[in-house]
Short mmCIF file of C-alpha atoms in Angstrom, two decimals:
data_model
loop_
_atom_site.label_atom_id
_atom_site.label_comp_id
_atom_site.label_asym_id
_atom_site.label_seq_id
_atom_site.Cartn_x
_atom_site.Cartn_y
_atom_site.Cartn_z
CA MET A 1 0.00 0.00 0.00
CA GLY A 2 1.42 3.39 -1.01
CA GLU A 3 1.96 6.36 1.21
CA PRO A 4 -1.16 8.44 1.99
CA SER A 5 -1.47 11.49 -0.24
CA PHE A 6 -3.04 13.69 2.41
CA ASP A 7 -3.19 17.28 1.14
CA PHE A 8 -2.33 18.99 4.42
CA TRP A 9 -2.35 22.52 3.03
CA ARG A 10 -5.77 22.07 1.47
CA PHE A 11 -7.04 20.76 4.80
CA LEU A 12 -5.43 23.65 6.73
CA ALA A 13 -6.83 26.15 4.22
CA GLY A 14 -10.26 24.55 4.71
CA ILE A 15 -10.11 25.11 8.48
CA GLY A 16 -8.89 28.69 8.00
CA VAL A 17 -11.52 29.60 5.41
CA PHE A 18 -14.26 27.97 7.50
CA LEU A 19 -13.27 29.90 10.65
CA PHE A 20 -12.91 33.14 8.68
CA GLY A 21 -16.37 32.59 7.24
CA MET A 22 -17.74 32.10 10.76
CA SER A 23 -16.07 35.36 11.79
CA GLN A 24 -17.62 37.22 8.85
CA LEU A 25 -21.05 35.82 9.68
CA GLU A 26 -20.67 36.91 13.29
CA THR A 27 -19.60 40.44 12.32
CA ALA A 28 -22.43 40.86 9.82
CA LEU A 29 -25.09 39.54 12.19
CA LYS A 30 -23.84 41.77 14.99
CA GLU A 31 -24.43 44.78 12.74
CA LEU A 32 -27.70 43.56 11.23
CA ALA A 33 -29.50 42.23 14.28
CA GLY A 34 -27.12 42.16 17.23
CA LYS A 35 -28.88 44.93 19.16
CA SER A 36 -32.27 43.24 18.83
CA PHE A 37 -30.87 39.99 20.11
CA ARG A 38 -29.21 41.73 23.05
CA LYS A 39 -32.47 43.42 23.97
CA MET A 40 -34.17 40.02 23.79
CA LEU A 41 -31.46 38.57 26.00
CA GLN A 42 -31.96 41.39 28.49
CA SER A 43 -35.74 41.14 28.69
CA LEU A 44 -36.29 37.38 28.50
CA THR A 45 -33.82 35.94 30.99
CA ASP A 46 -35.61 36.54 34.28
CA GLN A 47 -36.00 32.76 34.71
CA SER A 48 -33.44 30.03 34.06
CA TRP A 49 -35.52 28.05 31.56
CA LYS A 50 -36.16 31.21 29.57
CA GLY A 51 -32.42 31.86 29.57
CA VAL A 52 -31.83 28.40 28.05
CA LEU A 53 -34.32 29.04 25.24
CA VAL A 54 -33.01 32.54 24.49
CA GLY A 55 -29.37 31.40 24.62
CA ALA A 56 -30.12 28.55 22.19
CA LEU A 57 -32.04 30.84 19.81
CA ILE A 58 -29.45 33.62 19.74
CA THR A 59 -26.54 31.19 19.30
CA ALA A 60 -28.38 29.35 16.53
CA VAL A 61 -28.75 32.63 14.61
CA LEU A 62 -25.44 34.30 15.45
CA GLN A 63 -23.54 31.00 15.13
CA SER A 64 -21.14 32.11 17.85
CA SER A 65 -21.34 30.91 21.42
CA SER A 66 -18.34 33.15 22.23
CA LEU A 67 -20.31 36.23 21.16
CA VAL A 68 -23.26 35.15 23.28
CA THR A 69 -20.90 34.56 26.23
CA LEU A 70 -19.53 38.10 25.76
CA MET A 71 -23.07 39.51 25.87
CA VAL A 72 -23.88 37.45 28.96
CA LEU A 73 -20.77 38.73 30.73
CA ALA A 74 -21.71 42.30 29.82
CA PHE A 75 -25.26 41.98 31.18
CA LEU A 76 -24.01 40.14 34.26
CA GLY A 77 -21.44 42.85 34.99
CA ALA A 78 -24.06 45.56 34.54
CA LYS A 79 -26.35 43.75 37.01
CA VAL A 80 -29.01 43.49 34.28
CA ILE A 81 -29.24 39.73 34.73
CA ASN A 82 -28.17 37.63 37.69
CA LEU A 83 -25.68 34.77 37.73
CA ARG A 84 -28.41 32.10 37.64
CA SER A 85 -29.99 33.56 34.49
CA SER A 86 -26.57 33.84 32.84
CA LEU A 87 -25.93 30.16 33.59
CA GLY A 88 -29.17 29.31 31.80
CA VAL A 89 -28.11 31.32 28.75
CA ILE A 90 -24.74 29.53 28.66
CA LEU A 91 -26.56 26.18 28.75
CA GLY A 92 -28.73 27.31 25.86
CA ALA A 93 -25.70 28.58 23.93
CA ASN A 94 -24.20 25.09 24.07
CA LEU A 95 -27.40 23.72 22.56
CA GLY A 96 -27.57 26.42 19.89
CA THR A 97 -24.16 25.49 18.43
CA THR A 98 -25.63 22.23 17.07
CA ILE A 99 -27.35 24.15 14.26
CA THR A 100 -24.02 24.27 12.37
CA ALA A 101 -23.80 20.49 12.46
CA TRP A 102 -27.38 20.16 11.20
CA ILE A 103 -26.71 22.54 8.28
CA VAL A 104 -23.53 20.72 7.31
CA ALA A 105 -25.05 17.25 7.66
CA THR A 106 -28.22 18.05 5.69
CA LEU A 107 -26.74 20.33 3.01
CA GLY A 108 -22.96 20.21 3.10
CA PHE A 109 -22.58 16.64 1.85
CA LYS A 110 -25.71 16.48 -0.28
CA LEU A 111 -24.82 19.30 -2.71
CA SER A 112 -21.81 20.42 -4.71
CA VAL A 113 -20.51 22.54 -1.89
CA ALA A 114 -18.02 24.62 -3.89
CA ASP A 115 -20.66 25.44 -6.53
CA PHE A 116 -23.16 26.25 -3.77
CA SER A 117 -20.78 28.79 -2.24
CA LEU A 118 -19.97 30.70 -5.47
CA PRO A 119 -23.20 32.74 -5.80
CA PHE A 120 -22.93 33.87 -2.19
CA LEU A 121 -19.28 34.88 -2.59
CA GLY A 122 -19.92 36.71 -5.87
CA LEU A 123 -23.02 38.64 -4.80
CA GLY A 124 -21.62 39.31 -1.34
CA SER A 125 -18.32 40.72 -2.66
CA LEU A 126 -20.07 42.99 -5.17
CA SER A 127 -22.42 44.27 -2.43
CA VAL A 128 -19.51 45.14 -0.12
CA ILE A 129 -17.58 46.92 -2.91
CA PHE A 130 -20.39 48.89 -4.57
CA LEU A 131 -22.83 49.46 -1.68
CA GLN A 132 -20.51 51.03 0.90
CA GLN A 133 -22.94 53.90 1.49
CA ARG A 134 -25.83 51.55 2.25
CA PRO A 135 -24.95 49.93 5.61
CA VAL A 136 -27.75 47.33 5.64
CA LEU A 137 -27.02 46.08 2.10
CA LYS A 138 -23.29 46.15 2.80
CA ASN A 139 -23.72 43.99 5.91
CA ILE A 140 -25.96 41.60 3.98
CA GLY A 141 -23.02 41.35 1.56
CA TYR A 142 -20.67 40.48 4.43
CA PHE A 143 -23.20 37.88 5.57
CA CYS A 144 -23.22 36.29 2.09
CA ILE A 145 -19.41 36.27 2.00
CA GLY A 146 -19.29 34.57 5.40
CA PHE A 147 -21.90 32.02 4.35
CA GLY A 148 -20.04 31.28 1.11
CA LEU A 149 -16.67 30.96 2.83
CA LEU A 150 -18.23 28.63 5.37
CA PHE A 151 -19.16 26.12 2.68
CA LEU A 152 -16.00 26.67 0.63
CA GLY A 153 -13.91 25.81 3.69
CA LEU A 154 -16.10 22.75 4.23
CA ASP A 155 -15.41 21.65 0.64
CA PHE A 156 -11.63 22.01 1.13
CA MET A 157 -11.71 19.89 4.30
CA LYS A 158 -14.01 17.29 2.76
CA VAL A 159 -11.87 16.85 -0.36
CA ALA A 160 -8.62 16.68 1.66
CA ILE A 161 -9.99 13.94 3.92
CA GLU A 162 -11.62 12.02 1.07
CA GLU A 163 -8.27 11.84 -0.76
CA VAL A 164 -6.61 10.10 2.17
CA ALA A 165 -9.62 8.12 3.38
CA THR A 166 -9.02 5.10 1.18
CA GLN A 167 -5.34 4.85 2.17
CA ILE A 168 -5.52 5.10 5.97
CA ASP A 169 -6.59 2.12 7.96
CA PHE A 170 -7.95 3.40 11.27
CA LYS A 171 -8.42 -0.15 12.46
CA GLN A 172 -4.75 -0.23 13.46
CA TYR A 173 -5.56 2.41 16.11
CA GLN A 174 -8.65 0.71 17.50
CA HIS A 175 -6.67 -1.35 19.99
CA TYR A 176 -5.94 1.90 21.85
CA GLY A 177 -9.63 2.17 22.62
CA LEU A 178 -12.08 5.03 22.27
CA TRP A 179 -10.08 7.17 24.67
CA MET A 180 -7.70 8.00 21.78
CA PHE A 181 -10.57 9.45 19.74
CA LEU A 182 -11.83 11.25 22.83
CA GLY A 183 -8.36 12.80 23.23
CA ILE A 184 -8.22 13.76 19.54
CA GLY A 185 -11.52 15.61 19.93
CA ILE A 186 -10.28 17.48 22.99
CA ILE A 187 -6.86 18.44 21.62
CA VAL A 188 -7.87 19.45 18.09
CA THR A 189 -10.83 21.52 19.33
CA ALA A 190 -8.60 23.30 21.85
CA LEU A 191 -6.06 24.04 19.10
CA ILE A 192 -8.46 25.37 16.45
CA GLN A 193 -10.68 27.03 19.10
CA SER A 194 -13.95 26.11 17.41
CA SER A 195 -16.22 23.19 18.24
CA SER A 196 -18.19 23.99 15.07
CA ALA A 197 -15.09 23.57 12.88
CA MET A 198 -14.21 20.35 14.71
CA MET A 199 -17.72 19.06 14.10
CA VAL A 200 -17.26 19.68 10.38
CA ILE A 201 -13.98 17.75 10.45
CA ILE A 202 -15.65 14.83 12.22
CA LEU A 203 -18.60 14.82 9.80
CA SER A 204 -16.15 14.88 6.88
CA ALA A 205 -14.32 11.89 8.32
CA VAL A 206 -17.59 9.96 8.78
CA HIS A 207 -18.72 10.85 5.25
CA ALA A 208 -15.40 9.62 3.86
CA GLY A 209 -15.59 6.38 5.86
CA VAL A 210 -12.39 7.18 7.75
CA VAL A 211 -13.93 6.59 11.20
CA THR A 212 -16.85 4.58 12.51
CA LEU A 213 -19.91 6.15 14.09
CA THR A 214 -18.72 5.13 17.57
CA GLN A 215 -15.27 6.63 17.04
CA ALA A 216 -16.81 9.81 15.68
CA ALA A 217 -19.15 9.98 18.69
CA ALA A 218 -16.14 9.76 21.00
CA MET A 219 -14.53 12.68 19.13
CA VAL A 220 -17.77 14.67 19.46
CA VAL A 221 -17.66 14.15 23.23
CA GLY A 222 -14.02 15.25 23.20
CA ALA A 223 -14.90 18.35 21.15
CA ASN A 224 -17.53 19.34 23.72
CA ILE A 225 -14.90 19.12 26.46
CA GLY A 226 -12.18 20.77 24.37
CA THR A 227 -14.26 23.85 23.61
CA THR A 228 -14.23 24.73 27.33
CA ILE A 229 -10.44 25.03 27.35
CA THR A 230 -10.54 28.16 25.18
CA VAL A 231 -13.07 29.79 27.51
CA ALA A 232 -11.02 28.78 30.56
CA ILE A 233 -7.85 30.30 29.09
CA GLY A 234 -9.75 33.47 28.23
CA ALA A 235 -10.97 33.74 31.83
CA MET A 236 -7.46 33.63 33.33
CA GLY A 237 -6.71 36.92 35.01
CA GLY A 238 -10.26 38.07 34.39
CA ALA A 239 -12.94 39.24 36.78
CA ALA A 240 -14.57 36.88 39.25
CA ASP A 241 -17.86 36.55 37.34
CA LYS A 242 -15.99 35.70 34.15
CA LYS A 243 -14.11 32.93 35.96
CA ARG A 244 -17.35 31.67 37.50
CA LEU A 245 -19.01 31.41 34.11
CA ALA A 246 -15.94 29.69 32.65
CA LEU A 247 -15.98 27.18 35.51
CA ALA A 248 -19.70 26.57 35.02
CA HIS A 249 -19.12 26.05 31.30
CA LEU A 250 -16.37 23.54 32.08
CA LEU A 251 -18.56 21.68 34.57
CA PHE A 252 -21.49 21.55 32.13
CA ASN A 253 -19.46 19.97 29.34
CA LEU A 254 -17.03 17.89 31.40
CA VAL A 255 -19.65 16.18 33.59
CA THR A 256 -22.01 15.63 30.67
CA GLY A 257 -19.16 14.39 28.46
CA LEU A 258 -17.87 11.89 30.99
CA ILE A 259 -21.36 10.49 31.59
CA ILE A 260 -21.95 10.15 27.85
CA TYR A 261 -18.52 8.56 27.30
CA ALA A 262 -19.17 5.99 30.01
CA PHE A 263 -22.31 4.77 28.21
CA ILE A 264 -21.41 5.76 24.64
CA ALA A 265 -22.15 2.40 22.97
CA ASP A 266 -25.55 2.06 24.62
CA LEU A 267 -26.46 5.66 23.77
CA ILE A 268 -25.52 5.20 20.11
CA ASN A 269 -27.69 2.10 19.94
CA LEU A 270 -30.53 4.04 21.57
CA THR A 271 -30.12 6.83 18.99
CA LEU A 272 -30.20 4.33 16.12
CA MET A 273 -33.30 2.66 17.55
CA LEU A 274 -35.22 5.90 18.17
CA PHE A 275 -34.14 7.55 14.90
CA PRO A 276 -33.61 4.83 12.24
CA VAL A 277 -32.67 7.27 9.47
CA GLN A 278 -29.97 5.05 7.94
CA ASP A 279 -27.63 8.02 7.56
CA ALA A 280 -24.45 8.08 9.66
CA LEU A 281 -24.14 11.86 9.37
CA ILE A 282 -27.65 12.50 10.69
CA ASP A 283 -27.17 9.86 13.40
CA LEU A 284 -24.01 11.65 14.55
CA VAL A 285 -25.72 15.05 14.61
CA ILE A 286 -28.64 13.58 16.58
CA PHE A 287 -26.12 12.12 19.03
CA SER A 288 -24.39 15.50 19.37
CA THR A 289 -27.73 17.24 19.97
CA PHE A 290 -28.59 14.60 22.57
CA ILE A 291 -25.39 15.39 24.47
CA LYS A 292 -26.32 19.07 24.64
CA LEU A 293 -29.91 18.31 25.70
CA LEU A 294 -28.69 15.95 28.40
CA GLY A 295 -26.48 18.72 29.78
CA VAL A 296 -29.46 21.10 29.89
CA PHE A 297 -31.76 18.65 31.70
CA LEU A 298 -28.98 17.50 34.00
CA PHE A 299 -28.02 20.95 35.27
CA LEU A 300 -31.16 23.09 34.87
CA PRO A 301 -32.83 21.87 38.13
CA PHE A 302 -29.66 22.63 40.10
CA LEU A 303 -28.73 26.08 38.79
CA GLY A 304 -29.75 27.70 42.08
CA LEU A 305 -27.37 25.48 44.07
CA LEU A 306 -24.66 25.92 41.44
CA GLU A 307 -25.05 29.70 41.62
CA LYS A 308 -24.53 29.69 45.40
CA TRP A 309 -21.49 27.44 45.06
CA LEU A 310 -19.96 29.59 42.31
CA LYS A 311 -20.43 32.81 44.29
CA ARG A 312 -18.14 31.40 46.96
CA ARG A 313 -15.43 30.84 44.35
CA PHE A 314 -12.87 33.40 43.10
CA SER A 315 -13.67 35.99 45.75
CA LYS A 316 -10.07 37.25 45.47
CA SER A 317 -10.69 38.04 41.80
CA GLU A 318 -13.48 40.50 42.51
CA PRO A 319 -12.73 43.66 40.50
CA LYS A 320 -11.01 46.42 42.44
CA GLY A 321 -12.08 50.05 42.45
CA GLN A 322 -14.95 52.19 43.67
CA THR A 323 -17.28 51.74 40.69
CA LEU A 324 -20.07 49.18 40.94
CA TYR A 325 -21.36 48.40 37.45
CA ILE A 326 -18.66 48.91 34.79
CA LYS A 327 -16.17 46.46 36.28
CA ASN A 328 -17.41 43.39 34.43
CA VAL A 329 -18.98 45.11 31.42
CA SER A 330 -16.97 44.81 28.22
CA THR A 331 -16.86 47.94 26.08
CA LYS A 332 -17.29 45.57 23.11
CA VAL A 333 -21.05 45.70 23.78
CA PRO A 334 -21.60 49.49 23.62
CA GLU A 335 -25.30 49.76 24.48
CA VAL A 336 -24.78 47.68 27.63
CA ALA A 337 -21.67 49.68 28.49
CA VAL A 338 -23.57 52.99 28.18
CA SER A 339 -26.30 51.55 30.41
CA ALA A 340 -23.64 50.60 32.98
CA VAL A 341 -22.23 54.15 32.86
CA GLU A 342 -25.72 55.52 33.54
CA LYS A 343 -26.06 53.26 36.57
CA GLU A 344 -22.69 54.51 37.82
CA VAL A 345 -23.89 58.10 37.41
CA ALA A 346 -27.02 57.26 39.43
CA ALA A 347 -24.89 55.73 42.20
CA THR A 348 -22.53 58.74 42.10
CA PHE A 349 -25.49 61.10 42.51
CA GLU A 350 -26.47 59.35 45.74
CA LYS A 351 -22.87 59.49 46.99
CA THR A 352 -22.67 63.20 46.12
CA VAL A 353 -25.87 63.97 48.02
CA ASP A 354 -24.61 61.99 51.01
CA PHE A 355 -21.29 63.86 50.90
CA ILE A 356 -22.90 67.31 50.80
CA ILE A 357 -25.41 66.58 53.57
CA GLY A 358 -22.77 64.74 55.60
CA THR A 359 -20.31 67.63 55.37
CA PHE A 360 -22.91 70.12 56.65
CA GLN A 361 -24.25 67.79 59.35
CA ALA A 362 -20.93 66.31 60.58
CA GLY A 363 -20.35 68.78 63.38
CA LYS A 364 -24.03 68.79 64.38
CA LYS A 365 -24.04 65.03 64.95
CA ARG A 366 -20.88 65.25 67.02
CA GLN A 367 -22.26 68.09 69.16
CA LYS A 368 -25.22 65.92 70.17
CA MET A 369 -22.95 63.18 71.53
CA PRO A 370 -22.31 62.86 75.25
CA THR A 371 -18.97 64.35 76.29
CA TRP A 372 -17.36 60.95 76.92
CA ARG A 373 -18.34 59.74 73.43
CA ARG A 374 -16.94 62.86 71.79
CA ILE A 375 -13.65 62.14 73.56
CA VAL A 376 -13.32 58.49 72.52
CA SER A 377 -15.16 58.54 69.18
CA GLU A 378 -13.31 58.37 65.90
CA VAL A 379 -13.65 61.49 63.78
CA LYS A 380 -14.64 60.62 60.21
CA ASP A 381 -13.24 63.12 57.79
CA PRO A 382 -15.77 63.88 55.02
CA ILE A 383 -12.83 64.48 52.70
CA GLU A 384 -12.48 60.68 52.44
CA ASN A 385 -15.90 60.54 50.79
CA TYR A 386 -14.85 63.28 48.40
CA ASN A 387 -11.69 61.36 47.49
CA GLN A 388 -13.89 58.33 46.79
CA LEU A 389 -15.93 60.43 44.36
CA LYS A 390 -12.72 61.49 42.61
CA VAL A 391 -11.65 57.85 42.24
CA ILE A 392 -15.04 57.03 40.71
CA GLU A 393 -14.59 59.94 38.30
CA ASP A 394 -11.14 58.65 37.28
CA GLU A 395 -12.42 55.08 36.73
CA LEU A 396 -15.40 56.26 34.68
CA THR A 397 -13.20 58.59 32.63
CA ALA A 398 -10.83 55.73 31.75
CA TYR A 399 -13.80 53.55 30.85
CA HIS A 400 -15.23 56.36 28.73
CA VAL A 401 -11.97 56.66 26.78
CA SER A 402 -11.97 52.90 26.12
CA LEU A 403 -15.64 52.93 25.11
CA GLN A 404 -15.04 55.71 22.59
CA GLU A 405 -12.78 53.35 20.64
CA GLU A 406 -15.83 51.20 19.82
CA VAL A 407 -18.41 51.88 17.11
CA LEU A 408 -21.21 53.83 18.81
CA SER A 409 -24.52 54.85 17.34
CA GLU A 410 -25.28 58.58 17.27
CA ARG A 411 -27.74 58.15 20.15
CA GLU A 412 -25.24 56.14 22.23
CA ALA A 413 -22.48 58.70 21.65
CA GLU A 414 -24.78 61.58 22.63
CA SER A 415 -26.00 59.75 25.75
CA LEU A 416 -22.45 58.93 26.78
CA THR A 417 -21.35 62.56 26.37
CA ASN A 418 -24.26 63.84 28.49
CA LEU A 419 -23.64 61.22 31.17
CA MET A 420 -19.99 62.26 31.45
CA LEU A 421 -21.01 65.94 31.63
CA SER A 422 -23.45 64.97 34.38
CA LEU A 423 -20.65 63.21 36.25
CA ARG A 424 -18.40 66.27 35.97
CA SER A 425 -21.17 68.54 37.29
CA MET A 426 -21.67 66.23 40.29
CA ILE A 427 -17.96 66.36 41.08
CA PHE A 428 -18.05 70.17 40.77
CA ALA A 429 -21.00 70.22 43.20
CA ALA A 430 -19.04 68.13 45.68
CA LYS A 431 -15.91 70.28 45.22
CA ASP A 432 -17.87 73.46 45.98
CA ILE A 433 -18.71 72.02 49.39
CA LYS A 434 -15.28 70.48 49.93
CA ASP A 435 -13.72 73.92 49.48
CA ILE A 436 -15.76 75.41 52.35
CA GLN A 437 -15.44 72.44 54.69
CA HIS A 438 -12.96 74.27 56.93
CA ASN A 439 -15.28 77.30 57.02
CA LEU A 440 -18.14 75.10 58.19
CA ARG A 441 -16.01 73.73 61.02
CA GLN A 442 -15.12 77.30 62.02
CA MET A 443 -18.81 78.24 62.01
CA GLU A 444 -19.63 75.23 64.22
CA ASN A 445 -17.09 76.33 66.80
CA SER A 446 -18.11 79.98 66.72
CA GLU A 447 -19.96 81.52 69.66
CA ASP A 448 -21.53 84.17 67.46
CA THR A 449 -25.34 83.74 67.45
CA LEU A 450 -25.74 85.04 63.89
CA THR A 451 -23.17 82.56 62.60
CA THR A 452 -24.95 79.73 64.40
CA GLU A 453 -28.31 80.81 62.94
CA ILE A 454 -26.89 81.04 59.38
CA LEU A 455 -25.41 77.55 59.69
CA LYS A 456 -28.70 76.18 60.99
CA LYS A 457 -30.66 77.68 58.09
CA LEU A 458 -28.17 76.33 55.54
CA ARG A 459 -28.30 72.86 57.07
CA ASN A 460 -32.08 72.75 57.02
CA GLN A 461 -32.33 74.10 53.47
CA LEU A 462 -29.74 71.70 52.08
CA LYS A 463 -31.05 68.62 53.85
CA ASN A 464 -34.70 69.17 52.93
CA SER A 465 -33.95 70.21 49.37
CA LEU A 466 -31.50 67.38 48.57
CA LEU A 467 -33.55 64.63 50.21
CA ASP A 468 -36.62 65.78 48.26
CA LEU A 469 -34.62 65.72 45.00
CA GLU A 470 -33.14 62.31 45.78
CA GLU A 471 -36.56 60.86 46.58
CA ARG A 472 -38.02 62.12 43.29
CA VAL A 473 -35.08 60.75 41.30
CA GLN A 474 -35.28 57.33 42.94
CA ALA A 475 -39.05 57.17 42.48
CA GLY A 476 -38.75 58.18 38.83
CA SER A 477 -41.23 61.02 39.38
CA LEU A 478 -38.89 63.92 38.60
CA THR A 479 -39.97 65.97 35.57
CA PHE A 480 -38.16 68.75 33.75
CA ASN A 481 -40.58 71.29 35.24
CA ASN A 482 -40.04 69.82 38.73
CA LEU A 483 -36.29 70.25 38.33
CA ASN A 484 -36.64 73.88 37.26
CA ALA A 485 -38.97 74.53 40.22
CA TRP A 486 -36.43 72.87 42.56
CA ARG A 487 -33.62 75.03 41.25
CA TYR A 488 -35.70 78.22 41.51
CA GLY A 489 -36.76 77.31 45.05
CA ASN A 490 -33.13 76.87 46.13
CA GLU A 491 -32.17 80.18 44.57
CA LEU A 492 -34.93 82.00 46.47
CA SER A 493 -34.16 80.26 49.78
CA LEU A 494 -30.45 81.06 49.62
CA LYS A 495 -31.19 84.66 48.67
CA GLU A 496 -33.43 84.87 51.74
CA ILE A 497 -30.60 83.54 53.92
CA ASN A 498 -28.23 86.10 52.39
CA THR A 499 -30.78 88.85 52.96
CA PHE A 500 -31.24 87.69 56.56
CA LEU A 501 -27.48 87.98 57.06
CA HIS A 502 -27.29 91.58 55.83
CA VAL A 503 -30.43 92.66 57.73
CA GLU A 504 -28.98 91.29 60.96
CA LEU A 505 -25.66 92.98 60.26
CA ARG A 506 -27.39 96.34 59.89
CA LYS A 507 -29.36 95.82 63.11
CA ASN A 508 -26.41 94.63 65.19
CA LYS A 509 -22.70 94.83 64.59
CA HIS A 510 -21.22 91.32 64.74
CA GLU A 511 -17.47 91.14 64.99
CA LEU A 512 -16.95 87.60 66.30
CA PHE A 513 -16.94 85.92 62.85
CA PRO A 514 -15.76 87.21 59.43
CA VAL A 515 -18.76 88.32 57.39
CA SER A 516 -16.89 87.58 54.14
CA THR A 517 -16.63 83.91 55.19
CA LEU A 518 -20.38 83.69 55.83
CA ALA A 519 -21.11 85.24 52.42
CA ASN A 520 -18.66 82.86 50.76
CA VAL A 521 -20.30 79.81 52.38
CA ILE A 522 -23.74 80.90 51.15
CA ARG A 523 -22.37 81.57 47.65
CA GLN A 524 -20.55 78.19 47.44
CA THR A 525 -23.66 76.41 48.66
CA SER A 526 -25.69 78.09 45.93
CA THR A 527 -23.11 77.15 43.29
CA SER A 528 -23.06 73.54 44.51
CA LEU A 529 -26.83 73.20 44.19
CA ASP A 530 -26.71 74.81 40.77
CA ASN A 531 -24.08 72.32 39.61
CA LEU A 532 -26.16 69.45 40.98
CA GLY A 533 -29.15 70.76 39.03
CA ASN A 534 -27.00 70.82 35.87
CA ALA A 535 -25.96 67.22 36.57
CA ILE A 536 -29.59 66.09 36.78
CA ASP A 537 -30.40 68.00 33.59
CA PHE A 538 -27.62 66.27 31.63
CA TRP A 539 -28.40 62.86 33.12
CA LYS A 540 -32.18 62.73 33.14
CA PHE A 541 -33.30 65.05 30.37
CA ARG A 542 -30.57 65.60 27.80
CA THR A 543 -29.67 61.91 27.84
CA GLN A 544 -33.40 61.11 27.56
CA PRO A 545 -34.87 64.08 25.61
CA GLU A 546 -38.27 62.41 25.27
CA LYS A 547 -38.80 63.17 28.99
CA VAL A 548 -38.41 66.89 28.29
CA GLU A 549 -40.80 66.71 25.34
CA ALA A 550 -43.36 64.95 27.54
CA ASN A 551 -43.42 68.01 29.76
#
C-alpha cells in the first residue's frame, strides 16, 4: 500500500476559510441584528428556563457561542441579569451550536458545496464593494461572504480527507480504545478554538468512511470538552464573574461528556433505535444534539445550588475600584456599556448627596454626643468621601476613553457625552462644598449667634432640598418642570438667607466671625446646588430628551 497522499495545506486552508467565514457571519449579524438579540437577551432571561431558550435561539442565529458569552458577561457585569440567568443562557448557547452540524449534515454533503458557495461569494463581494454607502445592504453582503466561505472551507476539508480516506486504515488504532478518539476531539478543538469547525472535520471523516460512528461519537464528546479550554484560558486573570461562568461552562461539558462517554455504545444504539434514518451523518448530529440536551436537563434543576457554590469561588478576583457596574462590562457591547455608565452616574449622585449633607451635618451630629463619646469617638473626615468620588470619576473617565474606541450609534455617543457631563457637574457640586469644609467647622465652633443661625438655616435648606430631589429621582417622578422649580426654590431660599445675614448685620454689629466667610459659604452652597441641578439636567433630560418633550 502506497503512502497516503493527504493534502495537508488544502485541509489547513479549509479550516482557516471555515473559521474566517464564521467570523464574517458573526460580524455581519452583529451589525444587522445584534442589538435586537441583546435586547431580547436582556428582557427574557428573568428565569433560568427562559435563559436556556433565548441562549439557544441567539446562538443558533449568530452562530457564535463566544459572542453570546460576551453579551452574557456584559449583562451580568451591569447587574441586568443575575448569575443564575446567565448560567441558563450559557446552557442554551451550548445547545444552539448544534445548528451548524445540522446545516452541514443536511446540506454540506448532499450538494456540490463549492458550486453552492460561489453565488454567495460573488453577490456578497459585489455588495460590499459597490454598496458602501448603504450599511444594511453592505452587511448583507458580508453575511453572504461569510456564508459562502463557510461552505467553501467545508469543501476544502471534505476533499482533503476524502483523498486520504481510502489509504488510511484506522483499524490499526482501534486497539488503543475510544479514549484515543476522545483525546483527539479534545486536543484538536482546543487548538483550532472552534467546536463547530471540529464538528465539520468529524462529519467529513464519517462521510469519507475514515472513522466509525462510535469513534466519531467519542470525538464529538471530546470536542464538547475541548471547547471549554478556550473559555477557561480566556478567563485567566479576568474578573470573578468571568471565571465563574468559565468554571460553570467547564462543569457543564465535562460532567455531561464523561457520563456520555461511560455509556457511549448504549447511547448510540438508543439513537439508532429511536431515529432509524440510515444516515451516519444524521445519526451523529442527533447524538451531538442529545449530548447538549442531556447537559441542559442534567443541570437546569440545580442552577440555584450551582449559583450559590460559584459565588463562593474566586472571591479574590473580585474587580477592584470604587465603581459598581462597569467592572465586568466589556466595552465591546456598547449599548450595555452605556447603560452601565448611567447606573454609575445614578450611584454617584447618591454618593454626592450623602457627601454634601454629611459635610454640613458632621459637626451637628458630634455636638449631640455625650462628652465621653466625643472624647473616645473616631472622627470621620468627610474628605475621604470626596476622594472616593474622585476615584469614581477617574475610573469612569478611563472607561469612557476605552468605550469611545468602539463603534457607537449617534444616540449612544450623545447619551455617553451627556452622562460624562453629568458626572463632571456632580464632582463640581461636591468640590464646591469640599472647598468650604474648613469654614463650616469654624462656624460650628463659633460663639456668634448670627453665625450659628446662618449655619442652621443652611443645614435645614440643604437637607430638605437634597432629600426631596433624591426621593423624586429614585421614584422616577422627577420631571423637567419639577427640576426647574427645585432650582428656583433653592435660589430664592439662599437669597433669603443672604438677605437675613445683611439685615442682621445692619441691626447689630457682629465682629466675632468674618462676614466675608459667611457670604462665601452661602455663595458656594448656591453654586453647589446649581451644579447638581445641571448634573440632573444632563443625566435625566438631555440623555433622555423624550422626557423633556413629555413636559
